[in-house]
Amino acid sequence: MSSIVGFVQSLPKAELHLHIEGSLEPELMMALAKRNGVKLPFASVEEIRRAYEFQNLQEFLDIYYQGMSVLQREEDFYDLTMAYLRRVHADNCRHVEIFFDPQGHTERGISFATAIDGILRGLADGEKEFGITSHLIMSFLRHLSEDDAFQTLEQSKPWHDRILGVGLDSSEMGHPPSKFERVFAAARDMGLKSFAHGGEEGPPAYVQECLDLLQVDRLDHGNRSLEDEALTARLAEAQIALTVCPLSNLKLCVVDDLQNHPLKVMIDKGLKVTINSDDPSYFGGYLNDNYIATAEALDLSKEDLALCARNSITASFMDAGRQKLLLAEIDGLLA
Ligand code: HPA
Ligand code: ZN
């Protein structure tokens, strides 16, 4: 084992940018299709994997929404969540804050309750079995209307004590954060936190809106912020955490080569960078794969990697006592 691989493995980490539906591995997709009598346009696991070639975000999203069709019953969502937690437990991940896409399910006739109850039961059992603490974030699909988002927020009310906040994902271009300013304000009034994808494909102006209009507690991706010097300085000054997803950026052609990934530049500019997997089943790597591939491509030092792990702890909403313990563990590794 190279020293970087061993070091990444030894680091306690949190994952803060993960779409649970994007952790659906082809094997589980096939098994759930069979269990639920859902017809897939693929005959084998190999055929599914071969379909995972994307030129942009939309090409991925089309296949991602299709993959969700196998998730029908509460236990499907439970199995999906447990499979993800089992996998990142192997990566020494200690805490997760995961997204789910309620509208991806309610749109096809699966109730909000079916999806969230299965996921929450998985998170609870995952903590018992693997010691992974967690929070759940419900994301609005930005290609759908403001009205649809408001309806989803209304549906979510019985679960608000178990939901950390709202997020914003799906097709970024043409769907600026301003479209959801009022929904996010309503969510904030209900005590929910705010997260949003910004600057993955969209321009710096969209990131600006995430800050000014949505008042995000954390920014998902944020790559294109670097095109605007004043915006970059503002993100650094306010220490707004960025949940960067290197292998996702590579698969969705946000970067042409991992060696050209801006993560190191972000660190050097004082941005609060974290490393995450986004949709690991579709993008070819879980949490540690992202740390290791990025370290190798950008020649990151152990200090850089430890900084990203520290940031993942302090940018999370895990309780302060647990944060302190995990930070001390990281300090011990560097000493
Ligand atoms: N970007 C936007 N929406 C998404 C993504 C992503 O990477 N993954 C799942 N929904
Ligand atoms: Zn994402």
mmCIF file of N, CA and C in Angstrom, residues 172-220:
data_model
loop_
_atom_site.group_PDB
_atom_site.id
_atom_site.type_symbol
_atom_site.label_atom_id
_atom_site.label_comp_id
_atom_site.label_asym_id
_atom_site.label_seq_id
_atom_site.Cartn_x
_atom_site.Cartn_y
_atom_site.Cartn_z
ATOM 1 N N GLU A 172 -28.572 22.437 -13.777
ATOM 2 C CA GLU A 172 -28.260 23.772 -13.256
ATOM 3 C C GLU A 172 -28.529 24.893 -14.272
ATOM 4 N N MET A 173 -28.051 24.696 -15.505
ATOM 5 C CA MET A 173 -28.168 25.776 -16.498
ATOM 6 C C MET A 173 -29.637 26.087 -16.797
ATOM 7 N N GLY A 174 -29.967 27.363 -16.752
ATOM 8 C CA GLY A 174 -31.346 27.776 -17.034
ATOM 9 C C GLY A 174 -32.256 27.721 -15.811
ATOM 10 N N HIS A 175 -31.720 27.228 -14.695
ATOM 11 C CA HIS A 175 -32.518 27.155 -13.462
ATOM 12 C C HIS A 175 -31.750 27.788 -12.311
ATOM 13 N N PRO A 176 -31.638 29.107 -12.330
ATOM 14 C CA PRO A 176 -30.832 29.818 -11.326
ATOM 15 C C PRO A 176 -31.442 29.694 -9.926
ATOM 16 N N PRO A 177 -30.612 29.845 -8.917
ATOM 17 C CA PRO A 177 -31.108 29.789 -7.535
ATOM 18 C C PRO A 177 -32.262 30.753 -7.272
ATOM 19 N N SER A 178 -32.291 31.891 -7.957
ATOM 20 C CA SER A 178 -33.353 32.894 -7.733
ATOM 21 C C SER A 178 -34.747 32.299 -7.895
ATOM 22 N N LYS A 179 -34.856 31.265 -8.739
ATOM 23 C CA LYS A 179 -36.155 30.591 -8.951
ATOM 24 C C LYS A 179 -36.707 30.016 -7.638
ATOM 25 N N PHE A 180 -35.804 29.747 -6.680
ATOM 26 C CA PHE A 180 -36.220 29.081 -5.434
ATOM 27 C C PHE A 180 -36.003 29.946 -4.183
ATOM 28 N N GLU A 181 -35.822 31.235 -4.404
ATOM 29 C CA GLU A 181 -35.550 32.122 -3.267
ATOM 30 C C GLU A 181 -36.655 32.041 -2.216
ATOM 31 N N ARG A 182 -37.906 32.074 -2.659
ATOM 32 C CA ARG A 182 -39.023 32.085 -1.705
ATOM 33 C C ARG A 182 -39.194 30.739 -0.984
ATOM 34 N N VAL A 183 -38.930 29.636 -1.701
ATOM 35 C CA VAL A 183 -39.028 28.309 -1.062
ATOM 36 C C VAL A 183 -37.957 28.176 0.016
ATOM 37 N N PHE A 184 -36.751 28.632 -0.299
ATOM 38 C CA PHE A 184 -35.667 28.536 0.677
ATOM 39 C C PHE A 184 -35.945 29.428 1.891
ATOM 40 N N ALA A 185 -36.547 30.588 1.666
ATOM 41 C CA ALA A 185 -36.890 31.477 2.786
ATOM 42 C C ALA A 185 -37.920 30.790 3.685
ATOM 43 N N ALA A 186 -38.890 30.124 3.053
ATOM 44 C CA ALA A 186 -39.918 29.418 3.833
ATOM 45 C C ALA A 186 -39.285 28.272 4.624
ATOM 46 N N ALA A 187 -38.351 27.547 3.985
ATOM 47 C CA ALA A 187 -37.679 26.432 4.661
ATOM 48 C C ALA A 187 -36.867 26.949 5.856
ATOM 49 N N ARG A 188 -36.221 28.075 5.648
ATOM 50 C CA ARG A 188 -35.416 28.663 6.734
ATOM 51 C C ARG A 188 -36.310 29.057 7.913
ATOM 52 N N ASP A 189 -37.484 29.611 7.600
ATOM 53 C CA ASP A 189 -38.442 29.985 8.653
ATOM 54 C C ASP A 189 -38.918 28.760 9.433
ATOM 55 N N MET A 190 -38.849 27.601 8.796
ATOM 56 C CA MET A 190 -39.248 26.355 9.474
ATOM 57 C C MET A 190 -38.079 25.739 10.247
ATOM 58 N N GLY A 191 -36.936 26.407 10.226
ATOM 59 C CA GLY A 191 -35.783 25.924 10.998
ATOM 60 C C GLY A 191 -34.848 25.011 10.230
ATOM 61 N N LEU A 192 -35.060 24.908 8.918
ATOM 62 C CA LEU A 192 -34.188 24.038 8.114
ATOM 63 C C LEU A 192 -32.969 24.802 7.611
ATOM 64 N N LYS A 193 -31.856 24.094 7.424
ATOM 65 C CA LYS A 193 -30.649 24.697 6.876
ATOM 66 C C LYS A 193 -30.720 24.685 5.350
ATOM 67 N N SER A 194 -29.812 25.457 4.726
ATOM 68 C CA SER A 194 -29.834 25.610 3.262
ATOM 69 C C SER A 194 -28.547 25.118 2.626
ATOM 70 N N PHE A 195 -28.718 24.312 1.587
ATOM 71 C CA PHE A 195 -27.591 23.824 0.786
ATOM 72 C C PHE A 195 -28.002 23.962 -0.674
ATOM 73 N N ALA A 196 -27.055 24.171 -1.557
ATOM 74 C CA ALA A 196 -27.419 24.233 -2.981
ATOM 75 C C ALA A 196 -26.217 23.904 -3.850
ATOM 76 N N HIS A 197 -26.484 23.208 -4.956
ATOM 77 C CA HIS A 197 -25.462 23.008 -5.979
ATOM 78 C C HIS A 197 -25.299 24.342 -6.713
ATOM 79 N N GLY A 198 -24.057 24.746 -6.922
ATOM 80 C CA GLY A 198 -23.819 25.989 -7.649
ATOM 81 C C GLY A 198 -22.439 25.984 -8.261
ATOM 82 N N GLY A 199 -22.340 26.469 -9.500
ATOM 83 C CA GLY A 199 -21.033 26.571 -10.137
ATOM 84 C C GLY A 199 -20.446 25.242 -10.560
ATOM 85 N N GLU A 200 -21.306 24.227 -10.723
ATOM 86 C CA GLU A 200 -20.847 22.944 -11.286
ATOM 87 C C GLU A 200 -20.745 23.147 -12.795
ATOM 88 N N GLU A 201 -21.863 23.523 -13.418
ATOM 89 C CA GLU A 201 -21.875 23.944 -14.827
ATOM 90 C C GLU A 201 -22.264 25.412 -14.941
ATOM 91 N N GLY A 202 -22.967 25.897 -13.931
ATOM 92 C CA GLY A 202 -23.496 27.264 -13.973
ATOM 93 C C GLY A 202 -22.423 28.303 -13.675
ATOM 94 N N PRO A 203 -22.691 29.549 -14.056
ATOM 95 C CA PRO A 203 -21.720 30.639 -13.938
ATOM 96 C C PRO A 203 -21.564 31.146 -12.501
ATOM 97 N N PRO A 204 -20.521 31.947 -12.257
ATOM 98 C CA PRO A 204 -20.313 32.525 -10.923
ATOM 99 C C PRO A 204 -21.538 33.284 -10.407
ATOM 100 N N ALA A 205 -22.316 33.868 -11.312
ATOM 101 C CA ALA A 205 -23.518 34.613 -10.866
ATOM 102 C C ALA A 205 -24.484 33.696 -10.119
ATOM 103 N N TYR A 206 -24.525 32.432 -10.497
ATOM 104 C CA TYR A 206 -25.410 31.488 -9.791
ATOM 105 C C TYR A 206 -24.887 31.235 -8.370
ATOM 106 N N VAL A 207 -23.567 31.173 -8.228
ATOM 107 C CA VAL A 207 -22.977 30.981 -6.890
ATOM 108 C C VAL A 207 -23.309 32.198 -6.015
ATOM 109 N N GLN A 208 -23.177 33.366 -6.631
ATOM 110 C CA GLN A 208 -23.528 34.615 -5.926
ATOM 111 C C GLN A 208 -24.966 34.542 -5.402
ATOM 112 N N GLU A 209 -25.865 34.041 -6.236
ATOM 113 C CA GLU A 209 -27.278 33.913 -5.824
ATOM 114 C C GLU A 209 -27.442 32.886 -4.700
ATOM 115 N N CYS A 210 -26.652 31.828 -4.747
ATOM 116 C CA CYS A 210 -26.703 30.833 -3.655
ATOM 117 C C CYS A 210 -26.398 31.510 -2.317
ATOM 118 N N LEU A 211 -25.437 32.428 -2.344
ATOM 119 C CA LEU A 211 -25.043 33.124 -1.113
ATOM 120 C C LEU A 211 -26.072 34.191 -0.730
ATOM 121 N N ASP A 212 -26.417 35.046 -1.696
ATOM 122 C CA ASP A 212 -27.245 36.221 -1.381
ATOM 123 C C ASP A 212 -28.723 35.882 -1.247
ATOM 124 N N LEU A 213 -29.224 35.024 -2.098
ATOM 125 C CA LEU A 213 -30.670 34.771 -2.126
ATOM 126 C C LEU A 213 -31.061 33.527 -1.326
ATOM 127 N N LEU A 214 -30.245 32.485 -1.401
ATOM 128 C CA LEU A 214 -30.588 31.246 -0.680
ATOM 129 C C LEU A 214 -29.926 31.183 0.694
ATOM 130 N N GLN A 215 -28.929 32.056 0.901
ATOM 131 C CA GLN A 215 -28.196 32.101 2.178
ATOM 132 C C GLN A 215 -27.707 30.716 2.599
ATOM 133 N N VAL A 216 -27.001 30.065 1.681
ATOM 134 C CA VAL A 216 -26.581 28.682 1.923
ATOM 135 C C VAL A 216 -25.620 28.556 3.104
ATOM 136 N N ASP A 217 -25.751 27.443 3.815
ATOM 137 C CA ASP A 217 -24.846 27.101 4.909
ATOM 138 C C ASP A 217 -23.605 26.404 4.376
ATOM 139 N N ARG A 218 -23.683 25.961 3.101
ATOM 140 C CA ARG A 218 -22.578 25.245 2.462
ATOM 141 C C ARG A 218 -22.889 25.266 0.981
ATOM 142 N N LEU A 219 -21.845 25.246 0.154
ATOM 143 C CA LEU A 219 -22.067 25.285 -1.300
ATOM 144 C C LEU A 219 -21.612 23.963 -1.916
ATOM 145 N N ASP A 220 -22.472 23.350 -2.722
ATOM 146 C CA ASP A 220 -22.128 22.078 -3.356
ATOM 147 C C ASP A 220 -21.469 22.319 -4.712
#
